[in-house]
Amino acid sequence: MTEQGFSPDFIWSVATSAFQIEGARREDGRARSIWDDFVERPGAVRDNTTADLGPDSYHRYLEDIALLKELGVDEYRFSLSWVRIQREAGGEINQRGLDYYGRVIDALLESGIRPVPTLYHWDLHSTWEARGGWLARESVEHFADYAAIVAGAFSDRVDAWYTVNEPASTSLQGYALGELAPGLQLLWGALPTIHHQLLAHGHATRILREHGAARVGCVHNHSLILPESESEEDATAAVFADAVVNRVFADPVILGRYPDSGGLDEMMPIHDGDMEVIATPVDVYGFNFYNPMTVRAASGDLPFDMVPTPGASHTGFGELWPIMPSALRDCLVDFRTRYGDALPPLLIAENGASFPEPDVVSAPIDDQNRIEYLAGHLRAIGEAIDRGVDVRGYTVWSLLDNFEWAEGYTQRFGIVHVEQESGTRTPKASFEWYRDVISAAKEANDR
Ligand code: BGC
């Protein structure tokens, strides 16, 4: 940070993901993913929506790119849908799927915006899930094959990539608890999915580099873990929660080993050489942050209970999604303290909030609550930078109101409002605010 604000090369970005914005689930040879299965399972999605409507970016991506240009972002984080690109994991290429992303990339470049695709934001083939999905070690080979396909197709135009989005969400919510696709409740049996996703990330990193990538990053979601009280039991629960939520994902990538808490390391299906691949150095560490997590000693089967954070207001998700920007600063500083010089440069790859907002609007939404959330977190990042944490950029989640997984369209994260049936886009006050933040930062640095 300079006295005027963020440094001239600080990266300003905004993010989306394929399944959440594209619609067009049956077009141009797209295969089925675990999310197609999930949304079609009665009662799995809160409002029973299926991601068919909404932003429809598969057809309206040029409108999105016009919005990005107006916003003034340096780059756009979006994801490639594996099931559009290969008919099966390890299978034939679907050229029409590749062509679609080629058009998106070209349009971004023509608008002066750096395309930063994420290889995997949860579109796993249904047919592969039926054969074990991320539980099966061969997933890694299939993912490497896919990484080579997209690197071959796009590395003439794309030089910055993210690999696997939030393995924690897939493993913990998808395979352990059943809240996200594939909706399994394997509890500790889900641990191999962590190892296989991390390994897939490591191989993809190497492959993208071999194709000349200048910047490759992982993406992990992290949280500051707060014990509810000073009791020894709550402190122990917090240490374990920190291991499960943060360290089991960060330690292997940064240090090349799993934390030993509760024997986690011994439960992983590690083969010779795996840890070296997982610890392949990244150029940036994509750091997603939404909220702190307060925990107390376990009352049931899970190793800790999550409880509301005392004194914090919350987003549309309710009490377990508290708003506490200082927690981002503290979490970043903790990472720096914990990993020291081994910590790669960080790039905030997602940060944002959902609030209840109407589906149909006649005027732009005046979302002062979202502005306050984003501004608070940006200040927290500035404070962390001042305390020596190397943060290279900031990404708002999300450009558009979109399909929020098991919550359907009930949670709106966009800085652009999207009407569910018509797909009509209306920038919110937070869009104007973010545009002004970016242009003010650039002007200050030009002076
Ligand atoms: C995911 C996004 C999601 C967001 C808000 C992250 O976990 O990467 O896909 O929409 O958080 O829940």
mmCIF file with all atom_site columns, N, CA and C and ligand atoms in Angstrom, residues 15-17 20 77 121-122 165-166 169 173 180 219 221 288-290 317 321 349-354 397-398 402-405 407 411 413, ligand 1:
data_model
loop_
_atom_site.group_PDB
_atom_site.id
_atom_site.type_symbol
_atom_site.label_atom_id
_atom_site.label_alt_id
_atom_site.label_comp_id
_atom_site.label_asym_id
_atom_site.label_entity_id
_atom_site.label_seq_id
_atom_site.pdbx_PDB_ins_code
_atom_site.Cartn_x
_atom_site.Cartn_y
_atom_site.Cartn_z
_atom_site.occupancy
_atom_site.B_iso_or_equiv
_atom_site.pdbx_formal_charge
_atom_site.auth_seq_id
_atom_site.auth_comp_id
_atom_site.auth_asym_id
_atom_site.auth_atom_id
_atom_site.pdbx_PDB_model_num
ATOM   1   N N  . ALA A 1 15  ? -15.541 -11.913 -10.457 1.00 0.00 ? 15  ALA A N  1
ATOM   2   C CA . ALA A 1 15  ? -15.595 -13.334 -10.815 1.00 0.00 ? 15  ALA A CA 1
ATOM   3   C C  . ALA A 1 15  ? -17.014 -13.856 -11.049 1.00 0.00 ? 15  ALA A C  1
ATOM   4   N N  . THR A 1 16  ? -17.056 -14.947 -11.804 1.00 0.00 ? 16  THR A N  1
ATOM   5   C CA . THR A 1 16  ? -18.277 -15.748 -11.982 1.00 0.00 ? 16  THR A CA 1
ATOM   6   C C  . THR A 1 16  ? -17.813 -17.204 -12.150 1.00 0.00 ? 16  THR A C  1
ATOM   7   N N  . SER A 1 17  ? -18.781 -18.120 -12.285 1.00 0.00 ? 17  SER A N  1
ATOM   8   C CA . SER A 1 17  ? -18.396 -19.479 -12.687 1.00 0.00 ? 17  SER A CA 1
ATOM   9   C C  . SER A 1 17  ? -19.413 -20.020 -13.687 1.00 0.00 ? 17  SER A C  1
ATOM   10  N N  . GLN A 1 20  ? -22.949 -21.395 -12.789 1.00 0.00 ? 20  GLN A N  1
ATOM   11  C CA . GLN A 1 20  ? -23.773 -20.409 -12.110 1.00 0.00 ? 20  GLN A CA 1
ATOM   12  C C  . GLN A 1 20  ? -24.354 -19.350 -13.052 1.00 0.00 ? 20  GLN A C  1
ATOM   13  N N  . ARG A 1 77  ? -12.247 -13.191 -13.797 1.00 0.00 ? 77  ARG A N  1
ATOM   14  C CA . ARG A 1 77  ? -12.113 -14.594 -13.387 1.00 0.00 ? 77  ARG A CA 1
ATOM   15  C C  . ARG A 1 77  ? -13.428 -15.304 -13.713 1.00 0.00 ? 77  ARG A C  1
ATOM   16  N N  . HIS A 1 121 ? -14.597 -25.346 -11.695 1.00 0.00 ? 121 HIS A N  1
ATOM   17  C CA . HIS A 1 121 ? -15.473 -24.747 -10.682 1.00 0.00 ? 121 HIS A CA 1
ATOM   18  C C  . HIS A 1 121 ? -16.705 -25.652 -10.597 1.00 0.00 ? 121 HIS A C  1
ATOM   19  N N  . TRP A 1 122 ? -16.418 -26.916 -10.310 1.00 0.00 ? 122 TRP A N  1
ATOM   20  C CA . TRP A 1 122 ? -17.415 -27.881 -9.856  1.00 0.00 ? 122 TRP A CA 1
ATOM   21  C C  . TRP A 1 122 ? -18.207 -28.605 -10.937 1.00 0.00 ? 122 TRP A C  1
ATOM   22  N N  . ASN A 1 165 ? -11.192 -24.728 -8.086  1.00 0.00 ? 165 ASN A N  1
ATOM   23  C CA . ASN A 1 165 ? -11.832 -23.805 -7.155  1.00 0.00 ? 165 ASN A CA 1
ATOM   24  C C  . ASN A 1 165 ? -12.284 -24.497 -5.873  1.00 0.00 ? 165 ASN A C  1
ATOM   25  N N  . GLU A 1 166 ? -11.806 -24.002 -4.758  1.00 0.00 ? 166 GLU A N  1
ATOM   26  C CA . GLU A 1 166 ? -12.294 -24.392 -3.424  1.00 0.00 ? 166 GLU A CA 1
ATOM   27  C C  . GLU A 1 166 ? -12.462 -25.901 -3.234  1.00 0.00 ? 166 GLU A C  1
ATOM   28  N N  . SER A 1 169 ? -14.896 -26.831 -0.436  1.00 0.00 ? 169 SER A N  1
ATOM   29  C CA . SER A 1 169 ? -16.357 -26.882 -0.609  1.00 0.00 ? 169 SER A CA 1
ATOM   30  C C  . SER A 1 169 ? -16.755 -28.217 -1.208  1.00 0.00 ? 169 SER A C  1
ATOM   31  N N  . GLN A 1 173 ? -18.453 -30.019 1.836   1.00 0.00 ? 173 GLN A N  1
ATOM   32  C CA . GLN A 1 173 ? -19.901 -29.875 1.647   1.00 0.00 ? 173 GLN A CA 1
ATOM   33  C C  . GLN A 1 173 ? -20.465 -30.864 0.630   1.00 0.00 ? 173 GLN A C  1
ATOM   34  N N  . LEU A 1 180 ? -23.746 -29.921 -1.048  1.00 0.00 ? 180 LEU A N  1
ATOM   35  C CA . LEU A 1 180 ? -23.506 -29.544 -2.450  1.00 0.00 ? 180 LEU A CA 1
ATOM   36  C C  . LEU A 1 180 ? -23.339 -30.839 -3.251  1.00 0.00 ? 180 LEU A C  1
ATOM   37  N N  . VAL A 1 219 ? -7.021  -22.023 -5.858  1.00 0.00 ? 219 VAL A N  1
ATOM   38  C CA . VAL A 1 219 ? -8.033  -21.186 -5.194  1.00 0.00 ? 219 VAL A CA 1
ATOM   39  C C  . VAL A 1 219 ? -8.574  -21.931 -3.984  1.00 0.00 ? 219 VAL A C  1
ATOM   40  N N  . ASN A 1 221 ? -10.729 -21.439 -0.176  1.00 0.00 ? 221 ASN A N  1
ATOM   41  C CA . ASN A 1 221 ? -11.521 -20.556 0.685   1.00 0.00 ? 221 ASN A CA 1
ATOM   42  C C  . ASN A 1 221 ? -11.043 -20.725 2.118   1.00 0.00 ? 221 ASN A C  1
ATOM   43  N N  . ASN A 1 288 ? -9.968  -17.054 -1.158  1.00 0.00 ? 288 ASN A N  1
ATOM   44  C CA . ASN A 1 288 ? -11.367 -16.622 -1.075  1.00 0.00 ? 288 ASN A CA 1
ATOM   45  C C  . ASN A 1 288 ? -11.727 -16.409 0.384   1.00 0.00 ? 288 ASN A C  1
ATOM   46  N N  . PHE A 1 289 ? -12.408 -15.318 0.635   1.00 0.00 ? 289 PHE A N  1
ATOM   47  C CA . PHE A 1 289 ? -12.811 -15.060 2.027   1.00 0.00 ? 289 PHE A CA 1
ATOM   48  C C  . PHE A 1 289 ? -14.208 -14.464 2.056   1.00 0.00 ? 289 PHE A C  1
ATOM   49  N N  . TYR A 1 290 ? -15.040 -15.024 2.901   1.00 0.00 ? 290 TYR A N  1
ATOM   50  C CA . TYR A 1 290 ? -16.398 -14.489 3.066   1.00 0.00 ? 290 TYR A CA 1
ATOM   51  C C  . TYR A 1 290 ? -16.705 -14.094 4.508   1.00 0.00 ? 290 TYR A C  1
ATOM   52  N N  . PHE A 1 317 ? -27.520 -15.121 4.049   1.00 0.00 ? 317 PHE A N  1
ATOM   53  C CA . PHE A 1 317 ? -27.394 -16.542 4.385   1.00 0.00 ? 317 PHE A CA 1
ATOM   54  C C  . PHE A 1 317 ? -27.756 -16.839 5.836   1.00 0.00 ? 317 PHE A C  1
ATOM   55  N N  . TRP A 1 321 ? -23.326 -16.782 8.651   1.00 0.00 ? 321 TRP A N  1
ATOM   56  C CA . TRP A 1 321 ? -22.550 -16.059 7.641   1.00 0.00 ? 321 TRP A CA 1
ATOM   57  C C  . TRP A 1 321 ? -22.376 -14.621 8.155   1.00 0.00 ? 321 TRP A C  1
ATOM   58  N N  . ALA A 1 349 ? -9.352  -14.006 -4.463  1.00 0.00 ? 349 ALA A N  1
ATOM   59  C CA . ALA A 1 349 ? -9.983  -14.502 -5.688  1.00 0.00 ? 349 ALA A CA 1
ATOM   60  C C  . ALA A 1 349 ? -11.511 -14.490 -5.601  1.00 0.00 ? 349 ALA A C  1
ATOM   61  N N  . GLU A 1 350 ? -12.038 -14.273 -4.394  1.00 0.00 ? 350 GLU A N  1
ATOM   62  C CA . GLU A 1 350 ? -13.484 -14.073 -4.206  1.00 0.00 ? 350 GLU A CA 1
ATOM   63  C C  . GLU A 1 350 ? -13.712 -13.382 -2.878  1.00 0.00 ? 350 GLU A C  1
ATOM   64  N N  . ASN A 1 351 ? -14.622 -12.395 -2.895  1.00 0.00 ? 351 ASN A N  1
ATOM   65  C CA . ASN A 1 351 ? -15.117 -11.793 -1.665  1.00 0.00 ? 351 ASN A CA 1
ATOM   66  C C  . ASN A 1 351 ? -16.411 -11.072 -2.035  1.00 0.00 ? 351 ASN A C  1
ATOM   67  N N  . GLY A 1 352 ? -17.436 -11.281 -1.251  1.00 0.00 ? 352 GLY A N  1
ATOM   68  C CA . GLY A 1 352 ? -18.704 -10.637 -1.585  1.00 0.00 ? 352 GLY A CA 1
ATOM   69  C C  . GLY A 1 352 ? -19.794 -11.090 -0.630  1.00 0.00 ? 352 GLY A C  1
ATOM   70  N N  . ALA A 1 353 ? -21.007 -10.578 -0.854  1.00 0.00 ? 353 ALA A N  1
ATOM   71  C CA . ALA A 1 353 ? -22.096 -10.871 0.079   1.00 0.00 ? 353 ALA A CA 1
ATOM   72  C C  . ALA A 1 353 ? -23.433 -10.899 -0.637  1.00 0.00 ? 353 ALA A C  1
ATOM   73  N N  . SER A 1 354 ? -24.332 -11.765 -0.140  1.00 0.00 ? 354 SER A N  1
ATOM   74  C CA . SER A 1 354 ? -25.690 -11.805 -0.676  1.00 0.00 ? 354 SER A CA 1
ATOM   75  C C  . SER A 1 354 ? -26.627 -11.136 0.322   1.00 0.00 ? 354 SER A C  1
ATOM   76  N N  . TRP A 1 397 ? -16.853 -11.232 -5.752  1.00 0.00 ? 397 TRP A N  1
ATOM   77  C CA . TRP A 1 397 ? -17.845 -12.238 -6.109  1.00 0.00 ? 397 TRP A CA 1
ATOM   78  C C  . TRP A 1 397 ? -19.193 -11.596 -5.869  1.00 0.00 ? 397 TRP A C  1
ATOM   79  N N  . SER A 1 398 ? -19.971 -11.276 -6.870  1.00 0.00 ? 398 SER A N  1
ATOM   80  C CA . SER A 1 398 ? -19.824 -11.731 -8.230  1.00 0.00 ? 398 SER A CA 1
ATOM   81  C C  . SER A 1 398 ? -20.252 -10.604 -9.173  1.00 0.00 ? 398 SER A C  1
ATOM   82  N N  . ASN A 1 402 ? -26.576 -14.763 -9.627  1.00 0.00 ? 402 ASN A N  1
ATOM   83  C CA . ASN A 1 402 ? -26.496 -16.022 -10.371 1.00 0.00 ? 402 ASN A CA 1
ATOM   84  C C  . ASN A 1 402 ? -27.016 -17.195 -9.554  1.00 0.00 ? 402 ASN A C  1
ATOM   85  N N  . PHE A 1 403 ? -26.867 -18.376 -10.088 1.00 0.00 ? 403 PHE A N  1
ATOM   86  C CA . PHE A 1 403 ? -27.385 -19.591 -9.453  1.00 0.00 ? 403 PHE A CA 1
ATOM   87  C C  . PHE A 1 403 ? -26.487 -19.964 -8.285  1.00 0.00 ? 403 PHE A C  1
ATOM   88  N N  . GLU A 1 404 ? -26.991 -19.727 -7.078  1.00 0.00 ? 404 GLU A N  1
ATOM   89  C CA . GLU A 1 404 ? -26.151 -19.940 -5.897  1.00 0.00 ? 404 GLU A CA 1
ATOM   90  C C  . GLU A 1 404 ? -26.319 -21.388 -5.389  1.00 0.00 ? 404 GLU A C  1
ATOM   91  N N  . TRP A 1 405 ? -25.926 -22.329 -6.207  1.00 0.00 ? 405 TRP A N  1
ATOM   92  C CA . TRP A 1 405 ? -25.861 -23.734 -5.836  1.00 0.00 ? 405 TRP A CA 1
ATOM   93  C C  . TRP A 1 405 ? -27.137 -24.209 -5.115  1.00 0.00 ? 405 TRP A C  1
ATOM   94  N N  . GLU A 1 407 ? -28.763 -23.040 -2.896  1.00 0.00 ? 407 GLU A N  1
ATOM   95  C CA . GLU A 1 407 ? -29.674 -21.951 -2.539  1.00 0.00 ? 407 GLU A CA 1
ATOM   96  C C  . GLU A 1 407 ? -30.425 -21.433 -3.766  1.00 0.00 ? 407 GLU A C  1
ATOM   97  N N  . GLN A 1 411 ? -30.202 -16.412 -3.170  1.00 0.00 ? 411 GLN A N  1
ATOM   98  C CA . GLN A 1 411 ? -29.108 -15.588 -2.639  1.00 0.00 ? 411 GLN A CA 1
ATOM   99  C C  . GLN A 1 411 ? -28.476 -14.809 -3.790  1.00 0.00 ? 411 GLN A C  1
ATOM   100 N N  . PHE A 1 413 ? -25.635 -12.352 -5.084  1.00 0.00 ? 413 PHE A N  1
ATOM   101 C CA . PHE A 1 413 ? -24.294 -11.834 -4.770  1.00 0.00 ? 413 PHE A CA 1
ATOM   102 C C  . PHE A 1 413 ? -23.850 -10.772 -5.768  1.00 0.00 ? 413 PHE A C  1
HETATM 103 C C1 . BGC B 2 .   ? -17.885 -20.351 -4.532  1.00 0.00 ? 1   BGC B C1 1
HETATM 104 C C2 . BGC B 2 .   ? -18.921 -19.649 -5.380  1.00 0.00 ? 1   BGC B C2 1
HETATM 105 C C3 . BGC B 2 .   ? -20.130 -19.301 -4.534  1.00 0.00 ? 1   BGC B C3 1
HETATM 106 C C4 . BGC B 2 .   ? -19.687 -18.331 -3.472  1.00 0.00 ? 1   BGC B C4 1
HETATM 107 C C5 . BGC B 2 .   ? -20.791 -17.852 -2.540  1.00 0.00 ? 1   BGC B C5 1
HETATM 108 C C6 . BGC B 2 .   ? -17.745 -19.766 -3.163  1.00 0.00 ? 1   BGC B C6 1
HETATM 109 O O1 . BGC B 2 .   ? -17.814 -20.805 -2.244  1.00 0.00 ? 1   BGC B O1 1
HETATM 110 O O2 . BGC B 2 .   ? -16.668 -20.439 -5.199  1.00 0.00 ? 1   BGC B O2 1
HETATM 111 O O3 . BGC B 2 .   ? -19.247 -20.479 -6.454  1.00 0.00 ? 1   BGC B O3 1
HETATM 112 O O4 . BGC B 2 .   ? -21.175 -18.781 -5.284  1.00 0.00 ? 1   BGC B O4 1
HETATM 113 O O5 . BGC B 2 .   ? -18.688 -18.896 -2.686  1.00 0.00 ? 1   BGC B O5 1
HETATM 114 O O6 . BGC B 2 .   ? -21.326 -18.907 -1.801  1.00 0.00 ? 1   BGC B O6 1
#
